[in-house]
Amino acid sequence: MSSDANKVSGPDLEKEGVAAGSIADGAVLLGHVMSEAVLVVRQGERFHAVGATCSHYGGPLAEGLVEGDTIRCPWHHACFDLRSGEAVGAPALAPIACYEVTRSGDRLFVIGRKTAPAARTTSEPASVVVVGGGAAGFAAAEMLRRRGFAGSLTMLSADSSAPYDRPNASKDYLSGGAPEEWMPLRGDDWYVERKIDVRLGARVTAIDVAGKRVRTGGGDVAYDALVLATGAEPIRLPVPGADLPHVHVLRSLADSRAIIEQARSGRRAVVVGASFIGLEAAASLRKRGLEVHVVAPETRPLARVLGEAIGGVIQKAHEAEGVVFHLGRKPAAIDPGAVVLDDGTRFDADVVVMGVGVRPNLALAEAAGLKVDRGVVVDANLRTSAPDVWAAGDIARWEHRRFGSVRIEHWVVAERQGQTVANNVLASRGSGSLAPFEAVPFFWSNHFDVGLNYVGHAEAWDSIDVDGDLEARDFTAAFRKQGRTLAVATMGRDGASLEAELAMERDDEAALQRLAAKK
Ligand SMILES: Cc1cc2nc3c(=O)[nH]c(=O)nc-3n(C[C@H](O)[C@H](O)[C@H](O)COP(=O)(O)OP(=O)(O)OC[C@H]3O[C@@H](n4cnc5c(N)ncnc54)[C@H](O)[C@@H]3O)c2cc1C
Ligand code: FES
């Protein structure tokens, strides 16, 4: 998952330097310092030099988007501060290198690395408890420590694994393309060094909002501030046989491991549901050499989210690799070693994966008396109806200034919300000022060699305007309602996806119209 940015090219920025005049304002120049790929970015008469490789999966930042003092990665939209290298926007959670630049006449030279200034420490609030060890929970804990929070920090997670790269559980990890060591977001030492008390297998069963305590099987834990990030649970269809040992859902690393274990000795897999996760699982199991059948009630996979035509592109990509679709069909029963469809068709299945959606884990919040309405209701700063309780990730419902009331199930959104919550927990106790969560939703999905990026949020639309060629998987598609662009999906056009994100942040409808003009 590393990019060519690892291979050095361009001028030796330390020894040869580069002519300042050769870099246009706002432009990026790729060179190197020793064996490190380094970018020089010009902003007026200021020059920044940073590592050229994204700290998430190694995306090539030279192909990213410079905006103000930041650069965004073309692959999954991580954002880095050019002045410090700090990862200011998920999914990257580690900085990139940042260098000093000196000028001699018109020549620029990149010299030593800058060291990040230490954050001012604060012990207010005295204790923070994070419920959930997923995207939002981890990002909140990481940001609390990054911002100098020195109080007690406890993460209670029902999962048996420490925070890991969940999106990979259906992609490279499931297909065998990513080794085990890629999955944890951080090693055990990282939590020890930062004094984060991670308790695994620790399910919180109740919250006492008035007494500021949470209950677990191992006893109560008191908090001054509570971050709720309990995510979602996968749905298991109520069909006879759904609880047989060869039938799996796919949410956790343990689920992914269990599927891999069964796939090792299996010949045929049946995936129930043509959701993003179902289809990613289908692609991964096919890559493992299994015969793969997908059973789903819709007539076109992903049409509800992407429309018929783009859904068709993804379906074709699967069919070209040998995945067999049984659309307009539901499973009627699952037997040991077989699946029976509602039209009586029966076929062998050594492993069955249910990818039929998730239900947000709202029960805790509901029982605690927090305001819940199709999600845990949070204000613009992600605070729940209780003053010291915050919520982030798949459970949170908030009012987005462009998309209205939303609850979003994306990795990057969950991480960014976790980061916002961390900042606001500290701000609510005097460190800085509260900041609203305004990020534009973004997700990515991979199917064999087809990658899709999606920014925005469109539950319904009047038109999908396409620039490019769907069949060639090289397009920008704008989902519009009453002339307003609600979402932009791209294949093979990472730059357009970044531009769409920025235009939505700025509410720049004219720029969005230009990305895929109505024909
Ligand atoms: C296989 C897979 C692939 C995905 N791929 C993508 C992708 O490519 N792009 C994308 O944008 N999104 C993807 N998603 C969605 C994304 O992973 C989620 O939106 C994201 O993880 C939500 O983060 P979260 O922190 O809200 O919840 P989660 O990451 O689910 O974390 C919730 C945590 O809370 C814990 N928990 C739950 N209840 C309790 C309790 N009572 N007490 C203590 N702990 C509790 C859980 O054990 C877990 O640790 C994928 C999801 C899956 C399952
Ligand atoms: S590789 Fe840069 S955001 Fe993923």
Short mmCIF file of C-alpha atoms and ligand atoms in Angstrom, two decimals, residues 1 54-61 73-80 90-92 444, ligand 2:
data_model
loop_
_atom_site.label_atom_id
_atom_site.label_comp_id
_atom_site.label_asym_id
_atom_site.label_seq_id
_atom_site.Cartn_x
_atom_site.Cartn_y
_atom_site.Cartn_z
CA MET A 1 0.00 0.00 0.00
CA CYS A 54 1.23 10.36 3.30
CA SER A 55 1.51 8.76 6.73
CA HIS A 56 -1.80 6.91 6.23
CA TYR A 57 -1.17 4.39 3.42
CA GLY A 58 1.66 6.20 1.64
CA GLY A 59 -0.32 8.30 -0.84
CA PRO A 60 1.68 10.66 -3.10
CA LEU A 61 1.22 14.13 -1.62
CA CYS A 73 -3.68 13.55 0.25
CA PRO A 74 -5.25 12.46 -3.04
CA TRP A 75 -6.07 8.95 -1.85
CA HIS A 76 -8.26 9.35 1.25
CA HIS A 77 -8.14 13.10 1.90
CA ALA A 78 -5.91 13.23 4.98
CA CYS A 79 -4.78 16.78 5.68
CA PHE A 80 -1.34 17.95 6.90
CA ALA A 90 -7.88 12.03 9.48
CA PRO A 91 -7.41 9.36 8.23
CA ALA A 92 -3.70 10.09 8.77
CA TRP A 444 -13.69 5.33 -0.25
S1 FES B 2 -2.94 7.37 1.79
FE1 FES B 2 -3.17 9.44 2.31
S2 FES B 2 -5.11 9.55 3.20
FE2 FES B 2 -4.84 7.47 2.79
#
